Coordinates of C-alpha atoms and ligand atoms in Angstrom, one line a residue:
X26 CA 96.4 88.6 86.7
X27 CA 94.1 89.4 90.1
X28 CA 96.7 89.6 93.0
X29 CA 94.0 87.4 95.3
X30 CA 93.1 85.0 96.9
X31 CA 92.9 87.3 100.4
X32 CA 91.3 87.2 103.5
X33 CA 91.5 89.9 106.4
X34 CA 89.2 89.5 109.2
X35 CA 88.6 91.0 112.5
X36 CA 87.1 90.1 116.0
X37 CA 86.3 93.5 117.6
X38 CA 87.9 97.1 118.2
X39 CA 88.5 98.4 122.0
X40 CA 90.3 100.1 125.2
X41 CA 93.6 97.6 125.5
X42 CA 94.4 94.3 124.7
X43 CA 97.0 94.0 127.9
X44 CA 93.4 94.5 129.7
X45 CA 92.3 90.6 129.3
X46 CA 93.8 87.9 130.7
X47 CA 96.6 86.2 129.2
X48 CA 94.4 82.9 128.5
X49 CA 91.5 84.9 127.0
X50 CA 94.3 86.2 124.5
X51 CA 95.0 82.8 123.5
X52 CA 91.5 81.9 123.0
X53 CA 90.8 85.1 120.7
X54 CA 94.1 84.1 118.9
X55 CA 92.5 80.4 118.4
X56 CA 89.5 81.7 117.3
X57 CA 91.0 84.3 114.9
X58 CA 93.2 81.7 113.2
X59 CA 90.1 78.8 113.1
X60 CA 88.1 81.2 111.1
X61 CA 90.9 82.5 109.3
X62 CA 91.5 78.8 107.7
X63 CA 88.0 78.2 107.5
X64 CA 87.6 81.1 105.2
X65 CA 91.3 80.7 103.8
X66 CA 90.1 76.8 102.8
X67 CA 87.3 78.0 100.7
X68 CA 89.1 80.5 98.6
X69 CA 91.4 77.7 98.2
X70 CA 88.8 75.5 96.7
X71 CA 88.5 78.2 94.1
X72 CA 85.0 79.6 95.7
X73 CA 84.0 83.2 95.6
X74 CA 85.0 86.0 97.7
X75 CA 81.3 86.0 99.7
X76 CA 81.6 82.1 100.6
X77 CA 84.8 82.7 102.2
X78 CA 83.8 85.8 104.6
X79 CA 80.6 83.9 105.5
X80 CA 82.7 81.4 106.0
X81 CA 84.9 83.0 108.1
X82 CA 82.2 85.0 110.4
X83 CA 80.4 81.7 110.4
X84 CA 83.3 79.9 112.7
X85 CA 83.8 83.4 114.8
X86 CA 79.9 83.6 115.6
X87 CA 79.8 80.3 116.2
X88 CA 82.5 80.8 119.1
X89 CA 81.2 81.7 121.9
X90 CA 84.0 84.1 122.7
X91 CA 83.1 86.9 120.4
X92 CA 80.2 89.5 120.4
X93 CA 78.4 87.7 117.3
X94 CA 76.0 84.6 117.4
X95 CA 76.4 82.5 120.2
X96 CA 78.3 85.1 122.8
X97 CA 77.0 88.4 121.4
X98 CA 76.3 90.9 123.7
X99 CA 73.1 91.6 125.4
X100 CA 70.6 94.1 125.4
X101 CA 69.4 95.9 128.6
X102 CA 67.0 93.3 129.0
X103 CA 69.1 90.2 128.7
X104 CA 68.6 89.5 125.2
X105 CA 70.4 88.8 122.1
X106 CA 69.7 91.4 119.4
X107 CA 72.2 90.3 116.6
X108 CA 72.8 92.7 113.7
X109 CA 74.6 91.6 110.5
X110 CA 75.6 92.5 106.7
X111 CA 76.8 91.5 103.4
X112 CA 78.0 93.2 100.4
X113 CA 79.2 91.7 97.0
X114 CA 81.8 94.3 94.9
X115 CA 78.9 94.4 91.8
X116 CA 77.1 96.3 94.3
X117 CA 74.6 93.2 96.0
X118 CA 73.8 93.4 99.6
X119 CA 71.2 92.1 102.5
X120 CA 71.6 93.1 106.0
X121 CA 69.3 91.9 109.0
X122 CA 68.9 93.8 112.0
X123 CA 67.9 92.6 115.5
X124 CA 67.7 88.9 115.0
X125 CA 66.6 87.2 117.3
X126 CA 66.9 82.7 116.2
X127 CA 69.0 82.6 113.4
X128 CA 71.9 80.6 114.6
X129 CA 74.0 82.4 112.1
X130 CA 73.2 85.8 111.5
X131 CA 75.3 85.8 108.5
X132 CA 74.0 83.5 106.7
X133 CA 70.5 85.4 106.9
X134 CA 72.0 88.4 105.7
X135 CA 72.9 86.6 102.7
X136 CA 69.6 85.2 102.1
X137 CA 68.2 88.4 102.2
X138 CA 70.4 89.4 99.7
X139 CA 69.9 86.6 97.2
X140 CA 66.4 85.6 98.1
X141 CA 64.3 88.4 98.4
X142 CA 63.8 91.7 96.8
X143 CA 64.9 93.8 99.6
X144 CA 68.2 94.9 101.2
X145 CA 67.2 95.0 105.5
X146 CA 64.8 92.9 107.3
X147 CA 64.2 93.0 110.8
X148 CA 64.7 89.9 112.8
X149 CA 63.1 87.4 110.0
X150 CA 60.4 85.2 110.7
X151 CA 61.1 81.9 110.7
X152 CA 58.8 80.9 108.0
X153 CA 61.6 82.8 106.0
X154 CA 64.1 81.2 107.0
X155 CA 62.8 77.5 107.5
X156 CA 62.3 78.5 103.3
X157 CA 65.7 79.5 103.2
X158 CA 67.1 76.0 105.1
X159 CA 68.4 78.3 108.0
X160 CA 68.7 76.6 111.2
X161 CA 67.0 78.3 114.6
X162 CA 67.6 78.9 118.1
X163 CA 65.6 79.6 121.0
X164 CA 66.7 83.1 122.2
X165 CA 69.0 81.1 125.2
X166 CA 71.0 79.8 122.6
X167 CA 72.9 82.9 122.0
X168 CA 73.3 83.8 126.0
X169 CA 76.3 82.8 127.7
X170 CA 76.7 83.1 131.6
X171 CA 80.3 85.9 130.7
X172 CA 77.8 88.0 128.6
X173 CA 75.4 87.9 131.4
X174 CA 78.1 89.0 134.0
X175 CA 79.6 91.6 131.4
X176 CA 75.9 92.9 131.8
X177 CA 75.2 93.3 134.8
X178 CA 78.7 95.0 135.3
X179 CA 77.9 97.3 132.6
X180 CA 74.4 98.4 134.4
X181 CA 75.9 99.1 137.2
X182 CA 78.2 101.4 136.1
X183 CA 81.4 99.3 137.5
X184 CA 82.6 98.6 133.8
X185 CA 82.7 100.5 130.7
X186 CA 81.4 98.2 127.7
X187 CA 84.5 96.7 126.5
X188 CA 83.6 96.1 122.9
X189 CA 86.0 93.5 121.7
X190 CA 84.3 90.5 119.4
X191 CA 81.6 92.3 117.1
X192 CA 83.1 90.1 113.9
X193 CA 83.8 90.8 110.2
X194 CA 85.8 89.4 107.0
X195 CA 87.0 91.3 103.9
X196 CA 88.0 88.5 101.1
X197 CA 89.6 89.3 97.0
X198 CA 88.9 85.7 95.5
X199 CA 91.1 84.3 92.5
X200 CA 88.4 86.1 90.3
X201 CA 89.3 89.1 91.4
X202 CA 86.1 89.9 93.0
X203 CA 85.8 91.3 96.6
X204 CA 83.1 91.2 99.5
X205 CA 82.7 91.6 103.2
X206 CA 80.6 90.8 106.1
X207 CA 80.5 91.8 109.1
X208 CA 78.0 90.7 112.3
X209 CA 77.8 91.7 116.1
X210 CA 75.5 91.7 119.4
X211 CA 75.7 95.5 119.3
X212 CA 77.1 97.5 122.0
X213 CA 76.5 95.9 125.7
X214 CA 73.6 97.4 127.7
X215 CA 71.9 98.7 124.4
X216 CA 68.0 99.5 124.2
X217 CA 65.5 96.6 122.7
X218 CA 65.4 97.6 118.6
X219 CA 68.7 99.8 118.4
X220 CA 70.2 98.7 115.5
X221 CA 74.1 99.7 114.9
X222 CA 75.8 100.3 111.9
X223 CA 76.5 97.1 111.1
X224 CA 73.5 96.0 109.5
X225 CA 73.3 99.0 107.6
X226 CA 75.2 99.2 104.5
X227 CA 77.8 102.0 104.2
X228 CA 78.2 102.3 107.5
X229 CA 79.8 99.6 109.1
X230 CA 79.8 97.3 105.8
X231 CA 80.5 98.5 101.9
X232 CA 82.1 96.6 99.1
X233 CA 82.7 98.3 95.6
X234 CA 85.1 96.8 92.7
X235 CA 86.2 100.6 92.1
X236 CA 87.2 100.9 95.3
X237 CA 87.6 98.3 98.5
X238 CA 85.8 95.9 100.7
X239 CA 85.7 97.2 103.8
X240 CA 84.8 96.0 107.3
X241 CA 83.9 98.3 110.5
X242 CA 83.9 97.6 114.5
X243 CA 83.4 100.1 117.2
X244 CA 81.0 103.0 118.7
X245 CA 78.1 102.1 115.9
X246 CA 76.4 105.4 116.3
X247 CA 79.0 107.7 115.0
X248 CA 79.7 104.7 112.4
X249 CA 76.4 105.4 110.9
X250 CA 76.6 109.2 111.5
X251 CA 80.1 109.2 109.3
X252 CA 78.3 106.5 107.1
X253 CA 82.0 105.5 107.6
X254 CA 82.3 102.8 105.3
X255 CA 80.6 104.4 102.5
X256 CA 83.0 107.4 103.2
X257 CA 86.5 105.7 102.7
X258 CA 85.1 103.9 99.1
X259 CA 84.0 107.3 97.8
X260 CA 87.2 108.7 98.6
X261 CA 89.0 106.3 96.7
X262 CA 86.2 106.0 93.9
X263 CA 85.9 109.9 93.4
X264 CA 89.5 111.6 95.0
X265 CA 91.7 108.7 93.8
X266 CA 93.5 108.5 96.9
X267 CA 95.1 104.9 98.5
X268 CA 93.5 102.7 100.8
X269 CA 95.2 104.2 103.6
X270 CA 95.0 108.3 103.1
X271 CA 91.2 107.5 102.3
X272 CA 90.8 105.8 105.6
X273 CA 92.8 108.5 107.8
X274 CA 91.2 111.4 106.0
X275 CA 87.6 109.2 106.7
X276 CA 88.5 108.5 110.3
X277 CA 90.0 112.3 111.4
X278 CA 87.2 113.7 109.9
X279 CA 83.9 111.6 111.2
X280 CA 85.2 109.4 114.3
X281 CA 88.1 112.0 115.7
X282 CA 85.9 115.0 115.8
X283 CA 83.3 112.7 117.6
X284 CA 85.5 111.4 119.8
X285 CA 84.5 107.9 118.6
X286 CA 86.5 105.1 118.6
X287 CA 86.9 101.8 116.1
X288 CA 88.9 100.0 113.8
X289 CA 88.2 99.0 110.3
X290 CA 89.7 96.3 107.8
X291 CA 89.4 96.5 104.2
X292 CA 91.2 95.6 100.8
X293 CA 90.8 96.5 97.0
X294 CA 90.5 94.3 94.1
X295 CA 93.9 94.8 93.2
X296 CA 95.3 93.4 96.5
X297 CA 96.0 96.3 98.9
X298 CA 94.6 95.2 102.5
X299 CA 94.9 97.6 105.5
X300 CA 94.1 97.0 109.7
X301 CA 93.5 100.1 111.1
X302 CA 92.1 101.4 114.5
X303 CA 92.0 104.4 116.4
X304 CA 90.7 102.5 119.5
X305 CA 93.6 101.5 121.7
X306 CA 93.5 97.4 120.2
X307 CA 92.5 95.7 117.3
X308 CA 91.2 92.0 116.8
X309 CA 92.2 90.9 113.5
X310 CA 94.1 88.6 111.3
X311 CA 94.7 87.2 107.3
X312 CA 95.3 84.4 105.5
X313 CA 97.5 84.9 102.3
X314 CA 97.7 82.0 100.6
X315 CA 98.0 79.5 103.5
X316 CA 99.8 81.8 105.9
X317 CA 97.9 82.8 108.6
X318 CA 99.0 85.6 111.2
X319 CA 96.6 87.2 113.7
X320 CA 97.0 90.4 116.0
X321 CA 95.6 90.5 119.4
Ligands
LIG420 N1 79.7 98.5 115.9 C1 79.0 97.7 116.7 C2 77.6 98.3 117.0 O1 77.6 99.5 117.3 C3 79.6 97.3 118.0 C4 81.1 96.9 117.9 O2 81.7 96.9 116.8 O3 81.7 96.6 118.9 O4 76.6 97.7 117.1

């Protein structure tokens, strides 16, 4: 009997929550729980595991609040360069990196992954996805006048890059099949063409039946030098250790000794789910069969 449906999502890892204002916590929380029962409504339905976490980082980029879609942050130049993933526990996946008009950067991961031969693409061209029945932006779309202020802040050296609302969702459907996705802006202030280890799979994004879905936000770069996600599923796959001494042992070994910070959701396809950070505050939330709870 599989112990889902599950969702687990998360809207960013960073310094302190007490840090924002008391009416930007209520908007994350309104956020977090509007994709939680977007996602939570098609597991419901009976759909798979991957239509609910698109589902779910569908609503969060769509809200201008978090560092995904609409909202994410901005390059050094002012522009929106969106990375994001997808990975299916039978071992599918499609990632695109630097998009640039998808409205849902999501949703073109997903096509990459079931309509084309490749895993990565960088920044599709919309002949692509006009053929895949994606709808476009012009690059203003995603730029919001906070993004642009967090910016400039940033450049000038009076702010450190807070780096709460890079997105993701972790989901166990009734099948008992697992997947995640997981989409951002990237750090704030980063160089045209970095790419971060969310659109590349096993470092911010890996889902495996033998092991977890898992979910990554934080300082990309030692994310991909950890190949952190990756790292916690083999430790379970090969050491058969739990969820949580997988992730510790994961996290003290490749973000500790970097003196990187980040948080990570994930949960296995026999219903173990775990929200864990070693940044000071965590985004994040679930849905268990129509309850929803969120932490901010
Ligand atoms: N991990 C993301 C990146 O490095 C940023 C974040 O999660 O805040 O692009």
């Amino acid at each position: 009997m599989p112990a889902g449906p599950l969702l687990l999502i998360h809207g960013g890892a960073g310094p302190r929550s007490s840090e924002l204002m008391l009416d930007a916590f209520e908007n994350y929380q309104d956020g977090l729980t509007q994709a939680l029962e977007a996602g939570g409504a098609v597991l419901q339905e009976g759909q798979s595991a991957l239509d609910a976490v698109c589902r779910a980082v569908m609503a969060l980029e769509d809200n201008p609040l978090f560092n995904a879609g609409r909202g994410a942050s901005l390059t050094e130049d002012g522009t929106a360069e969106m990375d994001a993933a997808v990975m299916t526990g039978d071992g599918r996946a499609g990632a695109v990196a630097a998009s640039r008009h998808v409205r849902n950067p999501v949703l073109a991961a997903r096509a990459v992954m079931e309509h084309t031969q490749h895993v990565l693409l960088i920044d599709p061209a919309t002949e692509l996805t006009d053929q895949w029945g994606l709808p476009t932006d012009s690059t203003d779309y995603f730029v919001t006048e906070h993004r642009q202020r967090q910016l400039k802040e940033v450049l000038a050296q009076r702010e450190n890059a807070p780096r709460y609302g890079t997105v993701g969702a972790v989901a166990l459907d009734k099948h008992g099949n697992v997947a995640c996705a997981t989409s951002t802006g990237g750090m704030v202030g980063q160089k045209l063409g970095r790419v971060g280890d969310t659109a590349l799979i096993g470092a911010g994004s890996f889902a495996s039946q033998d092991s977890a879905a898992i979910s990554s936000t934080g300082e990309g770069e030692a994310f991909i030098q950890g190949v952190v996600a990756h790292d916690i599923a083999a430790r379970i796959r090969y050491s058969s250790v739990d969820l949580q001494n997988a992730l510790e042992a994961t996290y003290g070994r490749e973000l500790d000794q970097r003196s990187a910070t980040g948080g990570t959701i994930a949960l296995t396809p026999d219903g173990r789910a775990l929200i864990a950070h070693n940044s000071k505050a965590m985004f994040a939330g679930y849905w268990d069969d129509g309850l929803v709870q969120t932490f901010v």
